[in-house]
Amino acid sequence: MSVLSLADVYRARRRIAGRVCHTPLIESQSLSEKAGTAVFLKLETVQPTGSFKLRGATNALARLAEQGCRKVVTASTGNHGRAVAHAARALGIEATVCMSALVPANKVQAVRALGAQARIVGKSQDEAEHEALRLVPEEGFAYVPPFDDLHVIAGQATIGLEIVEALPDVANIVVPLSGGGLFAGIAFAAKSANRAIGLIGVTMARGAAMHASLAAGQPVLVEEFETLADSLGGGIGLENRYTYALTRDLIDDTVLLSEASIARGIAHAYRHERLVVEGAAAVGIAALLDGVLPAERIKRGPLVLVVTGANIDMDLHRQIVDTASPQADSHTIL
Ligand SMILES: *Cc1c(COP(=O)(O)O)cnc(C)c1O
């Protein structure tokens, strides 16, 4: 028995319908050729806030609004905060978003543009979370966790429903992994439909808290570094309630990537798919291009890469596209 039920996921889908996009699943020619199996991209980049975080945030806030809550606070590496700000505005709730100095300026501006209060605190997601939790008793806020919350997880899980409905014979799903709300949700929904679907988590090599925790057999703290995959930064919380256990029980493989690899993923998405993606969203493409996804598993059939967000600074994006070197064995023509 799980703490999460499929009924929770269907309830989330009803709650967010009309507020969040049912996103496209498109086949990629270049990546299918590379993989030797059909590769599909699940494009969360088209969500109104530029990332899938709108699903979980909308589900959590709509529920709080049903209960009469009028003020929320959260801590975020950027995309969750933006999603909370968007959902709060739509529901007529006040939102405060605590972010660390590591959060890129474009993401902070996006939160402010949606009418939320942005507070910049400390140099890590953990410090931002500390500040958010401090506000809860002081100013009467409801706290909306970025990942370790059943309503947030159920919201992200609606991606898994959409994938298995659109592609019933999907063999593997590749999911960017940070706090694990996204991974736990998609893995739960997909494996509820078919236990045999492989779930692969991909993250950056430095500062990957969930990976370190899985290796240690319990939630551990890791130092946070600057990375192109800024949305994958931050700890999972030593008091993690849901995402650690769900991820541990549902994950089939974990893959770690260098910064150069993530840059190649961003450049490939742009050159070959005409997609602007942020670092965190490029990790599935990058892992496939670098040939580091588990080969035995990948051979089994259709593969879905969840492309989680588009919120990259456009000057940085241009630099990466101009300078990222294609792989040595690539036939890419620039
Ligand atoms: C938050 C985020 C992730 C990771 O989601 P978790 O639930 O924290 O694992 C991946 N990609 C993007 C773009 C994100 O914003």
PDB file of C-alpha atoms in Angstrom, residues 3-284:
ATOM      1  CA  VAL A   3       0.519   6.774   0.833  1.00  0.00           C
ATOM      2  CA  LEU A   4      -0.621   7.963  -2.573  1.00  0.00           C
ATOM      3  CA  SER A   5      -3.606   6.490  -4.411  1.00  0.00           C
ATOM      4  CA  LEU A   6      -4.582   6.567  -8.047  1.00  0.00           C
ATOM      5  CA  ALA A   7      -7.825   8.226  -6.909  1.00  0.00           C
ATOM      6  CA  ASP A   8      -5.706  11.149  -5.601  1.00  0.00           C
ATOM      7  CA  VAL A   9      -4.158  11.510  -9.041  1.00  0.00           C
ATOM      8  CA  TYR A  10      -7.527  11.502 -10.820  1.00  0.00           C
ATOM      9  CA  ARG A  11      -8.837  14.045  -8.295  1.00  0.00           C
ATOM     10  CA  ALA A  12      -5.800  16.222  -9.043  1.00  0.00           C
ATOM     11  CA  ARG A  13      -6.504  15.948 -12.753  1.00  0.00           C
ATOM     12  CA  ARG A  14     -10.090  17.141 -12.245  1.00  0.00           C
ATOM     13  CA  ARG A  15      -8.943  20.003 -10.020  1.00  0.00           C
ATOM     14  CA  ILE A  16      -6.334  21.335 -12.443  1.00  0.00           C
ATOM     15  CA  ALA A  17      -8.332  20.797 -15.651  1.00  0.00           C
ATOM     16  CA  GLY A  18      -8.733  24.086 -17.503  1.00  0.00           C
ATOM     17  CA  ARG A  19      -6.006  25.753 -15.425  1.00  0.00           C
ATOM     18  CA  VAL A  20      -3.053  23.689 -16.667  1.00  0.00           C
ATOM     19  CA  CYS A  21      -2.213  22.411 -20.171  1.00  0.00           C
ATOM     20  CA  HIS A  22      -2.621  18.818 -21.257  1.00  0.00           C
ATOM     21  CA  THR A  23       0.811  18.874 -22.929  1.00  0.00           C
ATOM     22  CA  PRO A  24       1.861  17.424 -26.299  1.00  0.00           C
ATOM     23  CA  LEU A  25       3.851  14.217 -26.668  1.00  0.00           C
ATOM     24  CA  ILE A  26       5.873  14.443 -29.876  1.00  0.00           C
ATOM     25  CA  GLU A  27       8.200  11.974 -31.538  1.00  0.00           C
ATOM     26  CA  SER A  28      11.779  13.105 -32.096  1.00  0.00           C
ATOM     27  CA  GLN A  29      13.362  11.914 -35.352  1.00  0.00           C
ATOM     28  CA  SER A  30      16.911  12.759 -34.351  1.00  0.00           C
ATOM     29  CA  LEU A  31      16.687  11.097 -30.954  1.00  0.00           C
ATOM     30  CA  SER A  32      14.793   8.034 -32.229  1.00  0.00           C
ATOM     31  CA  GLU A  33      17.612   7.452 -34.727  1.00  0.00           C
ATOM     32  CA  LYS A  34      20.192   7.849 -32.012  1.00  0.00           C
ATOM     33  CA  ALA A  35      18.392   5.495 -29.599  1.00  0.00           C
ATOM     34  CA  GLY A  36      17.331   2.831 -32.098  1.00  0.00           C
ATOM     35  CA  THR A  37      13.837   2.983 -30.612  1.00  0.00           C
ATOM     36  CA  ALA A  38      10.994   5.500 -30.850  1.00  0.00           C
ATOM     37  CA  VAL A  39      11.725   8.493 -28.604  1.00  0.00           C
ATOM     38  CA  PHE A  40       8.979  10.902 -27.563  1.00  0.00           C
ATOM     39  CA  LEU A  41       9.259  14.257 -25.821  1.00  0.00           C
ATOM     40  CA  LYS A  42       6.626  15.231 -23.246  1.00  0.00           C
ATOM     41  CA  LEU A  43       6.630  18.995 -23.591  1.00  0.00           C
ATOM     42  CA  GLU A  44       5.978  20.643 -20.245  1.00  0.00           C
ATOM     43  CA  THR A  45       7.752  23.662 -21.724  1.00  0.00           C
ATOM     44  CA  VAL A  46       4.390  24.837 -23.094  1.00  0.00           C
ATOM     45  CA  GLN A  47       2.782  25.304 -19.666  1.00  0.00           C
ATOM     46  CA  PRO A  48       1.745  28.943 -19.039  1.00  0.00           C
ATOM     47  CA  THR A  49       4.565  29.353 -16.476  1.00  0.00           C
ATOM     48  CA  GLY A  50       7.093  27.476 -18.609  1.00  0.00           C
ATOM     49  CA  SER A  51       7.323  24.349 -16.443  1.00  0.00           C
ATOM     50  CA  PHE A  52       5.340  21.365 -15.150  1.00  0.00           C
ATOM     51  CA  LYS A  53       5.404  22.836 -11.622  1.00  0.00           C
ATOM     52  CA  LEU A  54       2.076  24.477 -12.417  1.00  0.00           C
ATOM     53  CA  ARG A  55       0.382  21.071 -12.078  1.00  0.00           C
ATOM     54  CA  GLY A  56       1.368  20.389  -8.463  1.00  0.00           C
ATOM     55  CA  ALA A  57       1.108  24.016  -7.373  1.00  0.00           C
ATOM     56  CA  THR A  58      -2.357  24.413  -8.889  1.00  0.00           C
ATOM     57  CA  ASN A  59      -3.595  21.208  -7.265  1.00  0.00           C
ATOM     58  CA  ALA A  60      -2.216  22.192  -3.847  1.00  0.00           C
ATOM     59  CA  LEU A  61      -3.486  25.783  -3.989  1.00  0.00           C
ATOM     60  CA  ALA A  62      -6.917  24.916  -5.358  1.00  0.00           C
ATOM     61  CA  ARG A  63      -7.322  22.554  -2.430  1.00  0.00           C
ATOM     62  CA  LEU A  64      -6.193  25.195   0.068  1.00  0.00           C
ATOM     63  CA  ALA A  65      -8.579  27.700  -1.537  1.00  0.00           C
ATOM     64  CA  GLU A  66     -11.433  25.189  -1.138  1.00  0.00           C
ATOM     65  CA  GLN A  67     -10.584  25.192   2.568  1.00  0.00           C
ATOM     66  CA  GLY A  68     -10.744  28.992   2.730  1.00  0.00           C
ATOM     67  CA  CYS A  69      -6.993  29.690   2.818  1.00  0.00           C
ATOM     68  CA  ARG A  70      -6.090  33.181   1.517  1.00  0.00           C
ATOM     69  CA  LYS A  71      -2.298  33.393   2.049  1.00  0.00           C
ATOM     70  CA  VAL A  72       0.460  30.981   1.046  1.00  0.00           C
ATOM     71  CA  VAL A  73       4.238  30.933   1.355  1.00  0.00           C
ATOM     72  CA  THR A  74       6.744  28.719  -0.386  1.00  0.00           C
ATOM     73  CA  ALA A  75      10.447  28.198  -1.019  1.00  0.00           C
ATOM     74  CA  SER A  76      11.633  27.582  -4.530  1.00  0.00           C
ATOM     75  CA  THR A  77      14.516  27.267  -6.967  1.00  0.00           C
ATOM     76  CA  GLY A  78      12.310  29.426  -9.206  1.00  0.00           C
ATOM     77  CA  ASN A  79       9.816  27.368 -11.170  1.00  0.00           C
ATOM     78  CA  HIS A  80       7.706  26.227  -8.231  1.00  0.00           C
ATOM     79  CA  GLY A  81       7.570  29.806  -6.974  1.00  0.00           C
ATOM     80  CA  ARG A  82       6.457  31.034 -10.357  1.00  0.00           C
ATOM     81  CA  ALA A  83       3.816  28.308 -10.502  1.00  0.00           C
ATOM     82  CA  VAL A  84       2.571  29.159  -7.009  1.00  0.00           C
ATOM     83  CA  ALA A  85       2.455  32.853  -7.956  1.00  0.00           C
ATOM     84  CA  HIS A  86       0.446  32.040 -11.093  1.00  0.00           C
ATOM     85  CA  ALA A  87      -1.990  29.698  -9.334  1.00  0.00           C
ATOM     86  CA  ALA A  88      -2.377  32.134  -6.423  1.00  0.00           C
ATOM     87  CA  ARG A  89      -3.268  34.986  -8.731  1.00  0.00           C
ATOM     88  CA  ALA A  90      -5.796  32.808 -10.587  1.00  0.00           C
ATOM     89  CA  LEU A  91      -7.405  31.740  -7.285  1.00  0.00           C
ATOM     90  CA  GLY A  92      -7.283  35.161  -5.587  1.00  0.00           C
ATOM     91  CA  ILE A  93      -4.746  34.081  -2.942  1.00  0.00           C
ATOM     92  CA  GLU A  94      -1.746  36.115  -1.688  1.00  0.00           C
ATOM     93  CA  ALA A  95       1.640  34.449  -2.277  1.00  0.00           C
ATOM     94  CA  THR A  96       5.132  34.956  -0.839  1.00  0.00           C
ATOM     95  CA  VAL A  97       8.036  33.099  -2.479  1.00  0.00           C
ATOM     96  CA  CYS A  98      11.390  32.659  -0.677  1.00  0.00           C
ATOM     97  CA  MET A  99      14.333  32.047  -3.009  1.00  0.00           C
ATOM     98  CA  SER A 100      18.092  31.820  -2.493  1.00  0.00           C
ATOM     99  CA  ALA A 101      20.691  33.974  -4.233  1.00  0.00           C
ATOM    100  CA  LEU A 102      21.364  30.986  -6.560  1.00  0.00           C
ATOM    101  CA  VAL A 103      17.996  31.477  -8.281  1.00  0.00           C
ATOM    102  CA  PRO A 104      18.520  33.166 -11.691  1.00  0.00           C
ATOM    103  CA  ALA A 105      17.251  36.737 -12.039  1.00  0.00           C
ATOM    104  CA  ASN A 106      14.829  35.846 -14.855  1.00  0.00           C
ATOM    105  CA  LYS A 107      12.998  33.484 -12.501  1.00  0.00           C
ATOM    106  CA  VAL A 108      12.837  36.022  -9.662  1.00  0.00           C
ATOM    107  CA  GLN A 109      11.435  38.626 -12.067  1.00  0.00           C
ATOM    108  CA  ALA A 110       8.815  36.188 -13.327  1.00  0.00           C
ATOM    109  CA  VAL A 111       7.584  35.612  -9.747  1.00  0.00           C
ATOM    110  CA  ARG A 112       7.331  39.367  -9.127  1.00  0.00           C
ATOM    111  CA  ALA A 113       5.603  39.968 -12.464  1.00  0.00           C
ATOM    112  CA  LEU A 114       2.804  37.643 -11.333  1.00  0.00           C
ATOM    113  CA  GLY A 115       2.153  39.833  -8.318  1.00  0.00           C
ATOM    114  CA  ALA A 116       3.749  37.636  -5.656  1.00  0.00           C
ATOM    115  CA  GLN A 117       6.160  38.829  -2.957  1.00  0.00           C
ATOM    116  CA  ALA A 118       9.696  37.570  -3.707  1.00  0.00           C
ATOM    117  CA  ARG A 119      12.149  37.284  -0.804  1.00  0.00           C
ATOM    118  CA  ILE A 120      15.795  36.526  -1.556  1.00  0.00           C
ATOM    119  CA  VAL A 121      17.347  34.705   1.413  1.00  0.00           C
ATOM    120  CA  GLY A 122      20.701  32.937   1.807  1.00  0.00           C
ATOM    121  CA  LYS A 123      22.722  30.910  -0.666  1.00  0.00           C
ATOM    122  CA  SER A 124      20.844  27.629  -0.793  1.00  0.00           C
ATOM    123  CA  GLN A 125      17.368  26.261  -1.261  1.00  0.00           C
ATOM    124  CA  ASP A 126      17.553  24.960   2.329  1.00  0.00           C
ATOM    125  CA  GLU A 127      18.025  28.498   3.656  1.00  0.00           C
ATOM    126  CA  ALA A 128      15.121  29.746   1.546  1.00  0.00           C
ATOM    127  CA  GLU A 129      12.965  26.948   2.930  1.00  0.00           C
ATOM    128  CA  HIS A 130      13.989  27.826   6.464  1.00  0.00           C
ATOM    129  CA  GLU A 131      12.786  31.395   5.904  1.00  0.00           C
ATOM    130  CA  ALA A 132       9.503  30.210   4.378  1.00  0.00           C
ATOM    131  CA  LEU A 133       8.824  27.929   7.352  1.00  0.00           C
ATOM    132  CA  ARG A 134       9.688  30.766   9.746  1.00  0.00           C
ATOM    133  CA  LEU A 135       6.912  32.854   8.171  1.00  0.00           C
ATOM    134  CA  VAL A 136       4.237  30.188   8.679  1.00  0.00           C
ATOM    135  CA  PRO A 137       3.488  30.750  12.376  1.00  0.00           C
ATOM    136  CA  GLU A 138       4.510  34.429  12.303  1.00  0.00           C
ATOM    137  CA  GLU A 139       2.207  35.680   9.642  1.00  0.00           C
ATOM    138  CA  GLY A 140      -0.462  32.989   9.390  1.00  0.00           C
ATOM    139  CA  PHE A 141       0.541  31.543   6.030  1.00  0.00           C
ATOM    140  CA  ALA A 142      -0.125  28.061   4.673  1.00  0.00           C
ATOM    141  CA  TYR A 143       3.117  26.510   3.466  1.00  0.00           C
ATOM    142  CA  VAL A 144       3.168  24.924  -0.010  1.00  0.00           C
ATOM    143  CA  PRO A 145       6.183  22.591  -0.225  1.00  0.00           C
ATOM    144  CA  PRO A 146       7.934  22.429  -3.620  1.00  0.00           C
ATOM    145  CA  PHE A 147       7.899  18.616  -3.797  1.00  0.00           C
ATOM    146  CA  ASP A 148       7.396  16.774  -0.496  1.00  0.00           C
ATOM    147  CA  ASP A 149       3.614  17.088  -0.390  1.00  0.00           C
ATOM    148  CA  LEU A 150       0.989  14.575  -1.512  1.00  0.00           C
ATOM    149  CA  HIS A 151      -1.087  17.164  -3.385  1.00  0.00           C
ATOM    150  CA  VAL A 152       1.966  18.461  -5.213  1.00  0.00           C
ATOM    151  CA  ILE A 153       3.030  14.893  -6.064  1.00  0.00           C
ATOM    152  CA  ALA A 154      -0.495  14.019  -7.248  1.00  0.00           C
ATOM    153  CA  GLY A 155      -0.481  17.104  -9.492  1.00  0.00           C
ATOM    154  CA  GLN A 156       2.855  16.128 -11.094  1.00  0.00           C
ATOM    155  CA  ALA A 157       1.529  12.551 -11.430  1.00  0.00           C
ATOM    156  CA  THR A 158      -1.026  13.748 -13.985  1.00  0.00           C
ATOM    157  CA  ILE A 159       1.913  13.818 -16.452  1.00  0.00           C
ATOM    158  CA  GLY A 160       2.213  10.058 -15.958  1.00  0.00           C
ATOM    159  CA  LEU A 161      -1.498   9.564 -16.720  1.00  0.00           C
ATOM    160  CA  GLU A 162      -1.183  11.597 -19.916  1.00  0.00           C
ATOM    161  CA  ILE A 163       1.860   9.584 -21.047  1.00  0.00           C
ATOM    162  CA  VAL A 164       0.342   6.123 -20.578  1.00  0.00           C
ATOM    163  CA  GLU A 165      -2.921   7.227 -22.175  1.00  0.00           C
ATOM    164  CA  ALA A 166      -1.206   8.698 -25.239  1.00  0.00           C
ATOM    165  CA  LEU A 167       1.363   5.896 -25.546  1.00  0.00           C
ATOM    166  CA  PRO A 168       0.074   2.693 -23.918  1.00  0.00           C
ATOM    167  CA  ASP A 169       3.119   0.669 -24.995  1.00  0.00           C
ATOM    168  CA  VAL A 170       5.667   3.052 -23.469  1.00  0.00           C
ATOM    169  CA  ALA A 171       8.577   0.957 -22.166  1.00  0.00           C
ATOM    170  CA  ASN A 172      10.628   3.584 -20.340  1.00  0.00           C
ATOM    171  CA  ILE A 173      10.182   7.104 -19.014  1.00  0.00           C
ATOM    172  CA  VAL A 174      13.155   9.354 -18.285  1.00  0.00           C
ATOM    173  CA  VAL A 175      12.499  11.974 -15.608  1.00  0.00           C
ATOM    174  CA  PRO A 176      14.716  14.833 -14.360  1.00  0.00           C
ATOM    175  CA  LEU A 177      15.280  14.208 -10.654  1.00  0.00           C
ATOM    176  CA  SER A 178      15.671  16.726  -7.842  1.00  0.00           C
ATOM    177  CA  GLY A 179      13.390  16.681  -4.809  1.00  0.00           C
ATOM    178  CA  GLY A 180      11.538  13.795  -6.415  1.00  0.00           C
ATOM    179  CA  GLY A 181       7.992  15.179  -6.511  1.00  0.00           C
ATOM    180  CA  LEU A 182       7.981  14.901 -10.278  1.00  0.00           C
ATOM    181  CA  PHE A 183       9.659  11.511 -10.315  1.00  0.00           C
ATOM    182  CA  ALA A 184       7.483  10.015  -7.572  1.00  0.00           C
ATOM    183  CA  GLY A 185       4.294  11.269  -9.211  1.00  0.00           C
ATOM    184  CA  ILE A 186       5.072  10.100 -12.741  1.00  0.00           C
ATOM    185  CA  ALA A 187       6.520   6.787 -11.549  1.00  0.00           C
ATOM    186  CA  PHE A 188       3.501   6.118  -9.357  1.00  0.00           C
ATOM    187  CA  ALA A 189       0.990   6.823 -12.132  1.00  0.00           C
ATOM    188  CA  ALA A 190       2.955   4.924 -14.790  1.00  0.00           C
ATOM    189  CA  LYS A 191       3.672   1.852 -12.679  1.00  0.00           C
ATOM    190  CA  SER A 192       0.047   1.785 -11.534  1.00  0.00           C
ATOM    191  CA  ALA A 193      -0.849   1.384 -15.209  1.00  0.00           C
ATOM    192  CA  ASN A 194       1.921  -1.102 -15.961  1.00  0.00           C
ATOM    193  CA  ARG A 195       4.440  -2.333 -13.435  1.00  0.00           C
ATOM    194  CA  ALA A 196       6.919  -3.151 -16.233  1.00  0.00           C
ATOM    195  CA  ILE A 197       7.422   0.463 -17.343  1.00  0.00           C
ATOM    196  CA  GLY A 198      11.025   1.449 -16.562  1.00  0.00           C
ATOM    197  CA  LEU A 199      11.538   4.714 -14.659  1.00  0.00           C
ATOM    198  CA  ILE A 200      14.925   6.369 -14.990  1.00  0.00           C
ATOM    199  CA  GLY A 201      15.931   9.439 -12.980  1.00  0.00           C
ATOM    200  CA  VAL A 202      18.519  11.843 -14.413  1.00  0.00           C
ATOM    201  CA  THR A 203      20.296  14.607 -12.530  1.00  0.00           C
ATOM    202  CA  MET A 204      23.553  16.600 -12.436  1.00  0.00           C
ATOM    203  CA  ALA A 205      26.701  15.035 -11.028  1.00  0.00           C
ATOM    204  CA  ARG A 206      27.396  17.723  -8.424  1.00  0.00           C
ATOM    205  CA  GLY A 207      24.954  18.457  -5.608  1.00  0.00           C
ATOM    206  CA  ALA A 208      22.390  15.746  -6.386  1.00  0.00           C
ATOM    207  CA  ALA A 209      20.667  15.292  -3.036  1.00  0.00           C
ATOM    208  CA  MET A 210      18.250  12.502  -3.977  1.00  0.00           C
ATOM    209  CA  HIS A 211      20.993  10.435  -5.587  1.00  0.00           C
ATOM    210  CA  ALA A 212      23.252  10.837  -2.533  1.00  0.00           C
ATOM    211  CA  SER A 213      20.333   9.948  -0.251  1.00  0.00           C
ATOM    212  CA  LEU A 214      19.450   6.812  -2.218  1.00  0.00           C
ATOM    213  CA  ALA A 215      23.110   5.760  -2.053  1.00  0.00           C
ATOM    214  CA  ALA A 216      23.222   6.412   1.704  1.00  0.00           C
ATOM    215  CA  GLY A 217      19.949   4.584   2.367  1.00  0.00           C
ATOM    216  CA  GLN A 218      18.408   7.640   4.013  1.00  0.00           C
ATOM    217  CA  PRO A 219      17.950  11.384   3.329  1.00  0.00           C
ATOM    218  CA  VAL A 220      21.310  13.177   3.581  1.00  0.00           C
ATOM    219  CA  LEU A 221      22.487  16.757   3.125  1.00  0.00           C
ATOM    220  CA  VAL A 222      24.673  17.669   0.157  1.00  0.00           C
ATOM    221  CA  GLU A 223      26.491  20.868  -0.669  1.00  0.00           C
ATOM    222  CA  GLU A 224      24.669  22.890  -3.323  1.00  0.00           C
ATOM    223  CA  PHE A 225      26.650  24.036  -6.372  1.00  0.00           C
ATOM    224  CA  GLU A 226      25.907  26.326  -9.242  1.00  0.00           C
ATOM    225  CA  THR A 227      24.763  24.250 -12.216  1.00  0.00           C
ATOM    226  CA  LEU A 228      23.179  24.719 -15.626  1.00  0.00           C
ATOM    227  CA  ALA A 229      20.384  22.543 -14.212  1.00  0.00           C
ATOM    228  CA  ASP A 230      19.527  25.170 -11.585  1.00  0.00           C
ATOM    229  CA  SER A 231      16.001  23.784 -11.165  1.00  0.00           C
ATOM    230  CA  LEU A 232      17.513  20.504  -9.919  1.00  0.00           C
ATOM    231  CA  GLY A 233      19.381  22.158  -7.011  1.00  0.00           C
ATOM    232  CA  GLY A 234      18.439  21.906  -3.353  1.00  0.00           C
ATOM    233  CA  GLY A 235      18.174  19.195  -0.728  1.00  0.00           C
ATOM    234  CA  ILE A 236      15.381  16.692  -0.185  1.00  0.00           C
ATOM    235  CA  GLY A 237      15.054  17.522   3.521  1.00  0.00           C
ATOM    236  CA  LEU A 238      16.353  15.325   6.343  1.00  0.00           C
ATOM    237  CA  GLU A 239      12.744  15.018   7.515  1.00  0.00           C
ATOM    238  CA  ASN A 240      11.563  13.960   4.046  1.00  0.00           C
ATOM    239  CA  ARG A 241       8.121  12.390   4.337  1.00  0.00           C
ATOM    240  CA  TYR A 242       7.113  11.101   0.918  1.00  0.00           C
ATOM    241  CA  THR A 243       9.383  11.639  -2.063  1.00  0.00           C
ATOM    242  CA  TYR A 244      12.433   9.793  -0.725  1.00  0.00           C
ATOM    243  CA  ALA A 245      10.572   6.544  -0.008  1.00  0.00           C
ATOM    244  CA  LEU A 246       8.460   6.744  -3.181  1.00  0.00           C
ATOM    245  CA  THR A 247      11.502   7.427  -5.365  1.00  0.00           C
ATOM    246  CA  ARG A 248      13.516   4.654  -3.680  1.00  0.00           C
ATOM    247  CA  ASP A 249      10.698   2.159  -4.242  1.00  0.00           C
ATOM    248  CA  LEU A 250       9.891   3.152  -7.834  1.00  0.00           C
ATOM    249  CA  ILE A 251      13.229   4.049  -9.454  1.00  0.00           C
ATOM    250  CA  ASP A 252      14.900   1.563 -11.802  1.00  0.00           C
ATOM    251  CA  ASP A 253      18.065   3.517 -12.666  1.00  0.00           C
ATOM    252  CA  THR A 254      19.738   6.821 -11.887  1.00  0.00           C
ATOM    253  CA  VAL A 255      22.039   8.648 -14.303  1.00  0.00           C
ATOM    254  CA  LEU A 256      24.361  11.544 -13.403  1.00  0.00           C
ATOM    255  CA  LEU A 257      25.512  14.157 -15.937  1.00  0.00           C
ATOM    256  CA  SER A 258      28.375  16.633 -16.305  1.00  0.00           C
ATOM    257  CA  GLU A 259      27.755  20.304 -17.037  1.00  0.00           C
ATOM    258  CA  ALA A 260      29.167  19.854 -20.573  1.00  0.00           C
ATOM    259  CA  SER A 261      26.654  17.109 -21.194  1.00  0.00           C
ATOM    260  CA  ILE A 262      23.737  19.260 -19.999  1.00  0.00           C
ATOM    261  CA  ALA A 263      24.930  22.045 -22.316  1.00  0.00           C
ATOM    262  CA  ARG A 264      24.931  19.576 -25.239  1.00  0.00           C
ATOM    263  CA  GLY A 265      21.360  18.638 -24.376  1.00  0.00           C
ATOM    264  CA  ILE A 266      20.234  22.279 -24.427  1.00  0.00           C
ATOM    265  CA  ALA A 267      21.997  22.877 -27.759  1.00  0.00           C
ATOM    266  CA  HIS A 268      20.590  19.704 -29.324  1.00  0.00           C
ATOM    267  CA  ALA A 269      17.030  20.575 -28.289  1.00  0.00           C
ATOM    268  CA  TYR A 270      17.417  23.932 -29.981  1.00  0.00           C
ATOM    269  CA  ARG A 271      19.211  22.837 -33.147  1.00  0.00           C
ATOM    270  CA  HIS A 272      17.248  19.659 -33.835  1.00  0.00           C
ATOM    271  CA  GLU A 273      13.883  20.073 -32.138  1.00  0.00           C
ATOM    272  CA  ARG A 274      13.574  23.858 -32.316  1.00  0.00           C
ATOM    273  CA  LEU A 275      12.970  23.832 -28.575  1.00  0.00           C
ATOM    274  CA  VAL A 276      14.217  26.279 -25.972  1.00  0.00           C
ATOM    275  CA  VAL A 277      14.739  24.228 -22.807  1.00  0.00           C
ATOM    276  CA  GLU A 278      16.391  24.996 -19.491  1.00  0.00           C
ATOM    277  CA  GLY A 279      19.235  22.855 -18.138  1.00  0.00           C
ATOM    278  CA  ALA A 280      17.049  20.735 -15.855  1.00  0.00           C
ATOM    279  CA  ALA A 281      14.777  19.904 -18.784  1.00  0.00           C
ATOM    280  CA  ALA A 282      17.646  18.942 -21.093  1.00  0.00           C
ATOM    281  CA  VAL A 283      19.033  16.115 -18.950  1.00  0.00           C
ATOM    282  CA  GLY A 284      17.017  13.329 -20.605  1.00  0.00           C
TER     283      GLY A 284
END
